[in-house]
mmCIF file of C-alpha atoms in Angstrom:
data_model
loop_
_atom_site.group_PDB
_atom_site.id
_atom_site.type_symbol
_atom_site.label_atom_id
_atom_site.label_comp_id
_atom_site.label_asym_id
_atom_site.label_seq_id
_atom_site.Cartn_x
_atom_site.Cartn_y
_atom_site.Cartn_z
ATOM 1 C CA GLN A 212 -247.828 -114.948 127.906
ATOM 2 C CA LYS A 213 -245.634 -117.741 129.605
ATOM 3 C CA GLU A 214 -243.193 -119.403 127.292
ATOM 4 C CA VAL A 215 -240.644 -121.915 127.520
ATOM 5 C CA GLU A 216 -237.704 -122.035 125.033
ATOM 6 C CA GLN A 217 -235.312 -124.955 124.298
ATOM 7 C CA ASN A 218 -233.368 -125.514 121.187
ATOM 8 C CA SER A 219 -235.294 -128.320 118.774
ATOM 9 C CA GLY A 220 -231.636 -129.521 117.954
ATOM 10 C CA PRO A 221 -230.800 -131.938 117.188
ATOM 11 C CA LEU A 222 -228.202 -132.461 119.718
ATOM 12 C CA SER A 223 -225.941 -135.837 118.592
ATOM 13 C CA VAL A 224 -223.173 -136.983 121.073
ATOM 14 C CA PRO A 225 -221.553 -140.213 121.521
ATOM 15 C CA GLU A 226 -222.214 -143.100 123.403
ATOM 16 C CA GLY A 227 -220.986 -142.638 126.899
ATOM 17 C CA ALA A 228 -220.714 -138.916 126.458
ATOM 18 C CA ILE A 229 -222.882 -136.280 128.894
ATOM 19 C CA ALA A 230 -225.764 -134.875 126.804
ATOM 20 C CA SER A 231 -226.808 -131.527 128.168
ATOM 21 C CA LEU A 232 -230.793 -130.151 127.525
ATOM 22 C CA ASN A 233 -231.046 -126.572 127.992
ATOM 23 C CA CYS A 234 -234.547 -125.022 128.892
ATOM 24 C CA THR A 235 -235.428 -120.861 129.927
ATOM 25 C CA TYR A 236 -238.966 -119.902 130.448
ATOM 26 C CA SER A 237 -240.475 -116.284 131.253
ATOM 27 C CA ASP A 238 -242.505 -116.286 134.013
ATOM 28 C CA ARG A 239 -240.512 -115.504 136.973
ATOM 29 C CA VAL A 240 -243.159 -116.952 139.504
ATOM 30 C CA SER A 241 -242.795 -120.838 138.069
ATOM 31 C CA GLN A 242 -242.453 -122.994 140.824
ATOM 32 C CA SER A 243 -242.609 -126.384 139.310
ATOM 33 C CA PHE A 244 -240.498 -127.957 136.473
ATOM 34 C CA PHE A 245 -240.523 -131.084 134.600
ATOM 35 C CA TRP A 246 -238.686 -133.183 132.003
ATOM 36 C CA TYR A 247 -240.612 -135.321 129.572
ATOM 37 C CA ARG A 248 -239.123 -137.811 127.614
ATOM 38 C CA GLN A 249 -241.040 -138.442 124.370
ATOM 39 C CA TYR A 250 -239.821 -141.443 121.913
ATOM 40 C CA SER A 251 -240.502 -140.941 118.744
ATOM 41 C CA GLY A 252 -244.499 -141.802 117.694
ATOM 42 C CA LYS A 253 -244.862 -142.480 121.099
ATOM 43 C CA SER A 254 -246.358 -140.162 124.051
ATOM 44 C CA PRO A 255 -244.283 -138.203 126.313
ATOM 45 C CA GLU A 256 -243.542 -139.987 129.746
ATOM 46 C CA LEU A 257 -241.858 -137.694 132.973
ATOM 47 C CA ILE A 258 -238.682 -138.321 133.417
ATOM 48 C CA MET A 259 -237.546 -135.814 136.474
ATOM 49 C CA SER A 260 -239.129 -133.128 138.219
ATOM 50 C CA ILE A 261 -237.512 -130.098 140.421
ATOM 51 C CA TYR A 262 -238.611 -127.732 142.178
ATOM 52 C CA SER A 263 -235.783 -125.925 144.351
ATOM 53 C CA ASN A 264 -232.818 -124.152 142.904
ATOM 54 C CA GLY A 265 -229.744 -126.428 142.730
ATOM 55 C CA ASP A 266 -229.046 -129.895 141.546
ATOM 56 C CA LYS A 267 -231.545 -133.435 141.439
ATOM 57 C CA GLU A 268 -229.980 -136.415 140.679
ATOM 58 C CA ASP A 269 -232.423 -139.403 139.384
ATOM 59 C CA GLY A 270 -229.949 -142.535 138.366
ATOM 60 C CA ARG A 271 -228.251 -141.150 135.298
ATOM 61 C CA PHE A 272 -230.184 -138.143 134.890
ATOM 62 C CA THR A 273 -229.609 -134.635 136.724
ATOM 63 C CA ALA A 274 -231.972 -131.882 136.841
ATOM 64 C CA GLN A 275 -230.201 -128.358 137.696
ATOM 65 C CA LEU A 276 -232.762 -124.954 138.071
ATOM 66 C CA ASN A 277 -231.307 -121.552 138.371
ATOM 67 C CA LYS A 278 -234.465 -119.204 139.162
ATOM 68 C CA ALA A 279 -232.756 -116.170 139.034
ATOM 69 C CA SER A 280 -231.565 -117.100 135.312
ATOM 70 C CA GLN A 281 -235.147 -118.576 134.526
ATOM 71 C CA TYR A 282 -233.056 -121.776 133.670
ATOM 72 C CA VAL A 283 -233.244 -124.972 133.696
ATOM 73 C CA SER A 284 -231.592 -128.048 132.565
ATOM 74 C CA LEU A 285 -231.405 -131.310 132.241
ATOM 75 C CA LEU A 286 -227.774 -133.648 132.109
ATOM 76 C CA ILE A 287 -227.558 -137.203 130.956
ATOM 77 C CA ARG A 288 -224.485 -139.195 132.272
ATOM 78 C CA ASP A 289 -223.023 -142.279 130.192
ATOM 79 C CA SER A 290 -225.576 -141.510 127.407
ATOM 80 C CA GLN A 291 -226.925 -144.484 125.965
ATOM 81 C CA PRO A 292 -228.514 -144.706 122.243
ATOM 82 C CA SER A 293 -231.787 -145.693 124.362
ATOM 83 C CA ASP A 294 -231.599 -142.226 125.260
ATOM 84 C CA SER A 295 -232.243 -141.301 121.804
ATOM 85 C CA ALA A 296 -235.821 -139.127 121.953
ATOM 86 C CA THR A 297 -237.132 -135.781 122.028
ATOM 87 C CA TYR A 298 -236.922 -134.026 125.428
ATOM 88 C CA LEU A 299 -239.489 -131.879 126.346
ATOM 89 C CA CYS A 300 -239.166 -129.341 129.218
ATOM 90 C CA ALA A 301 -242.555 -128.298 131.259
ATOM 91 C CA VAL A 302 -243.180 -125.322 133.696
ATOM 92 C CA ASN A 303 -245.561 -124.481 136.035
ATOM 93 C CA THR A 304 -246.888 -121.336 137.690
ATOM 94 C CA ALA A 305 -248.110 -122.220 141.269
ATOM 95 C CA GLY A 306 -251.368 -120.412 142.405
ATOM 96 C CA GLY A 307 -252.380 -120.745 138.442
ATOM 97 C CA SER A 308 -254.552 -123.536 136.851
ATOM 98 C CA TYR A 309 -251.740 -126.294 137.782
ATOM 99 C CA ILE A 310 -251.617 -126.854 133.936
ATOM 100 C CA PRO A 311 -248.095 -126.919 132.872
ATOM 101 C CA THR A 312 -246.994 -125.001 129.704
ATOM 102 C CA PHE A 313 -244.343 -127.185 127.406
ATOM 103 C CA GLY A 314 -241.589 -126.541 125.135
ATOM 104 C CA ARG A 315 -241.110 -127.445 121.938
ATOM 105 C CA GLY A 316 -238.717 -130.205 122.879
ATOM 106 C CA THR A 317 -235.180 -131.145 121.928
ATOM 107 C CA SER A 318 -234.224 -134.122 119.756
ATOM 108 C CA LEU A 319 -231.624 -135.952 121.662
ATOM 109 C CA ILE A 320 -229.481 -138.619 119.332
ATOM 110 C CA VAL A 321 -226.846 -140.969 120.872
ATOM 111 C CA HIS A 322 -224.809 -142.615 118.125
ATOM 112 C CA PRO A 323 -222.736 -145.635 119.140
ATOM 113 C CA SER B 77 -249.615 -143.762 138.128
ATOM 114 C CA ALA B 78 -252.362 -143.842 135.938
ATOM 115 C CA VAL B 79 -252.509 -145.880 132.678
ATOM 116 C CA ILE B 80 -254.523 -144.056 130.081
ATOM 117 C CA SER B 81 -256.304 -145.594 127.004
ATOM 118 C CA GLN B 82 -257.326 -143.937 123.621
ATOM 119 C CA LYS B 83 -259.051 -144.883 120.525
ATOM 120 C CA PRO B 84 -258.515 -144.998 117.854
ATOM 121 C CA SER B 85 -254.631 -144.899 117.353
ATOM 122 C CA ARG B 86 -254.885 -143.762 114.072
ATOM 123 C CA ASP B 87 -257.494 -142.934 111.521
ATOM 124 C CA ILE B 88 -257.803 -141.474 108.220
ATOM 125 C CA CYS B 89 -260.655 -139.259 107.488
ATOM 126 C CA GLN B 90 -262.054 -137.439 104.571
ATOM 127 C CA ARG B 91 -262.393 -133.336 105.006
ATOM 128 C CA GLY B 92 -265.692 -132.287 106.393
ATOM 129 C CA THR B 93 -266.191 -135.337 108.274
ATOM 130 C CA SER B 94 -265.705 -135.682 111.934
ATOM 131 C CA LEU B 95 -264.006 -138.132 114.498
ATOM 132 C CA THR B 96 -264.280 -138.523 118.008
ATOM 133 C CA ILE B 97 -261.887 -140.130 119.872
ATOM 134 C CA GLN B 98 -261.954 -141.531 123.648
ATOM 135 C CA CYS B 99 -260.182 -141.566 126.649
ATOM 136 C CA GLN B 100 -260.300 -143.970 129.551
ATOM 137 C CA VAL B 101 -258.350 -143.804 132.508
ATOM 138 C CA ASP B 102 -257.503 -146.876 134.506
ATOM 139 C CA SER B 103 -258.297 -144.448 138.082
ATOM 140 C CA GLN B 104 -260.482 -141.556 139.460
ATOM 141 C CA VAL B 105 -258.751 -138.353 138.442
ATOM 142 C CA THR B 106 -259.350 -134.934 138.943
ATOM 143 C CA MET B 107 -258.177 -133.385 135.547
ATOM 144 C CA MET B 108 -258.329 -134.520 132.351
ATOM 145 C CA PHE B 109 -256.533 -132.303 129.505
ATOM 146 C CA TRP B 110 -256.837 -133.019 125.606
ATOM 147 C CA TYR B 111 -253.538 -131.406 123.468
ATOM 148 C CA ARG B 112 -252.391 -131.364 119.870
ATOM 149 C CA GLN B 113 -249.155 -132.386 118.550
ATOM 150 C CA GLN B 114 -248.109 -131.653 115.508
ATOM 151 C CA PRO B 115 -244.624 -132.831 113.630
ATOM 152 C CA GLY B 116 -242.046 -131.413 115.065
ATOM 153 C CA GLN B 117 -244.049 -129.278 117.414
ATOM 154 C CA SER B 118 -244.667 -128.972 121.254
ATOM 155 C CA LEU B 119 -247.771 -130.015 123.238
ATOM 156 C CA THR B 120 -250.795 -127.228 122.348
ATOM 157 C CA LEU B 121 -253.400 -127.373 124.887
ATOM 158 C CA ILE B 122 -256.888 -127.199 123.450
ATOM 159 C CA ALA B 123 -259.026 -127.799 126.343
ATOM 160 C CA THR B 124 -259.262 -129.216 130.111
ATOM 161 C CA ALA B 125 -262.210 -131.789 130.032
ATOM 162 C CA ASN B 126 -264.458 -130.980 133.398
ATOM 163 C CA GLN B 127 -266.790 -133.712 134.906
ATOM 164 C CA GLY B 128 -270.320 -133.047 134.676
ATOM 165 C CA SER B 129 -269.776 -129.339 133.199
ATOM 166 C CA GLU B 130 -268.709 -127.733 129.448
ATOM 167 C CA ALA B 131 -264.758 -127.941 129.130
ATOM 168 C CA THR B 132 -262.379 -125.003 129.618
ATOM 169 C CA TYR B 133 -261.081 -124.208 126.330
ATOM 170 C CA GLU B 134 -257.516 -122.428 125.491
ATOM 171 C CA SER B 135 -257.590 -120.004 123.442
ATOM 172 C CA GLY B 136 -257.986 -120.418 119.988
ATOM 173 C CA PHE B 137 -259.508 -123.603 120.323
ATOM 174 C CA VAL B 138 -263.613 -123.339 120.493
ATOM 175 C CA ILE B 139 -266.537 -125.803 121.159
ATOM 176 C CA ASP B 140 -268.015 -125.967 118.306
ATOM 177 C CA LYS B 141 -264.867 -127.287 116.778
ATOM 178 C CA PHE B 142 -263.610 -129.534 119.235
ATOM 179 C CA PRO B 143 -266.612 -130.794 121.527
ATOM 180 C CA ILE B 144 -265.700 -132.242 124.602
ATOM 181 C CA SER B 145 -267.581 -134.516 126.977
ATOM 182 C CA ARG B 146 -266.449 -136.062 130.458
ATOM 183 C CA PRO B 147 -269.345 -137.761 131.869
ATOM 184 C CA ASN B 148 -267.480 -139.297 134.742
ATOM 185 C CA LEU B 149 -263.638 -139.171 136.257
ATOM 186 C CA THR B 150 -262.268 -141.773 133.775
ATOM 187 C CA PHE B 151 -263.870 -141.039 130.691
ATOM 188 C CA SER B 152 -263.350 -138.502 128.060
ATOM 189 C CA THR B 153 -264.175 -137.932 124.451
ATOM 190 C CA LEU B 154 -263.102 -135.547 121.929
ATOM 191 C CA THR B 155 -264.271 -134.464 118.818
ATOM 192 C CA VAL B 156 -263.034 -132.918 116.119
ATOM 193 C CA SER B 157 -265.584 -131.481 113.702
ATOM 194 C CA ASN B 158 -265.860 -130.709 110.101
ATOM 195 C CA MET B 159 -262.204 -131.744 109.822
ATOM 196 C CA SER B 160 -259.825 -130.234 107.281
ATOM 197 C CA PRO B 161 -256.494 -131.152 106.413
ATOM 198 C CA GLU B 162 -254.975 -128.220 108.984
ATOM 199 C CA ASP B 163 -256.411 -130.943 111.478
ATOM 200 C CA SER B 164 -254.025 -133.403 110.886
ATOM 201 C CA SER B 165 -252.214 -134.167 114.082
ATOM 202 C CA ILE B 166 -251.737 -136.453 116.720
ATOM 203 C CA TYR B 167 -254.080 -135.888 120.033
ATOM 204 C CA LEU B 168 -252.994 -136.577 123.312
ATOM 205 C CA CYS B 169 -255.149 -137.069 126.272
ATOM 206 C CA SER B 170 -253.621 -136.484 129.469
ATOM 207 C CA SER B 171 -254.914 -136.616 133.000
ATOM 208 C CA LYS B 172 -253.673 -135.223 136.617
ATOM 209 C CA THR B 173 -254.970 -135.290 140.048
ATOM 210 C CA SER B 174 -255.094 -132.513 141.930
ATOM 211 C CA GLY B 175 -252.376 -131.488 144.336
ATOM 212 C CA ALA B 176 -250.484 -133.964 142.332
ATOM 213 C CA ASP B 177 -248.035 -132.162 139.721
ATOM 214 C CA THR B 178 -247.171 -135.272 137.622
ATOM 215 C CA GLN B 179 -249.172 -135.434 134.724
ATOM 216 C CA TYR B 180 -250.061 -138.797 132.391
ATOM 217 C CA PHE B 181 -250.505 -138.965 128.590
ATOM 218 C CA GLY B 182 -252.398 -141.343 126.215
ATOM 219 C CA PRO B 183 -250.375 -143.484 123.146
ATOM 220 C CA GLY B 184 -252.396 -140.347 121.615
ATOM 221 C CA THR B 185 -254.507 -140.690 117.790
ATOM 222 C CA ARG B 186 -252.820 -139.885 114.535
ATOM 223 C CA LEU B 187 -255.253 -138.389 112.602
ATOM 224 C CA THR B 188 -254.801 -137.638 109.257
ATOM 225 C CA VAL B 189 -257.236 -135.729 107.355
ATOM 226 C CA LEU B 190 -257.397 -135.454 103.413
#
């Protein structure tokens, strides 16, 4: 059974700091990795996708992937209170049904 | 991107009754899904709604309890049948297009069963 593990948190960081969110997955043949942000009472929205080992940057967000360690992370630089949300990691296996497996999410709190 | 709407946004229902949730996508999409999300938990896939044929259910979910329709490429319904308090949850509709990895989610339906 495919598993995606995340620390549920909450992770609390001060405004302006770097928030680091981590995710591990069990299926070695996973090929696609996603980070979704979900504000309280709202639906998830995609913020980052990554497919290759290394870093991918988009504004204040950086996704990092290490397939050998089966590890994907999301860094948020210059964290803002508006970044406070639950961040869901999702992992997809190529050749499968293309339906990703979601982690339970990490709650991030950015305090002023 | 796809914009997804769901109706109702929330409902409070009595035990033993059924509720049908509607999902409308603003463009034709290949795949539509129904998820359940309980407080503090991740998204649990209920089923994939297939256009013109029976839905594909995940382990632990059955058609008698969660009948699904998908009459065309932009619309689907999920019925929660013979409800019990354990069915209280948020139900999310989602869509994606074949060949694309991005999934879009509807705003969810918050269901409370008394």
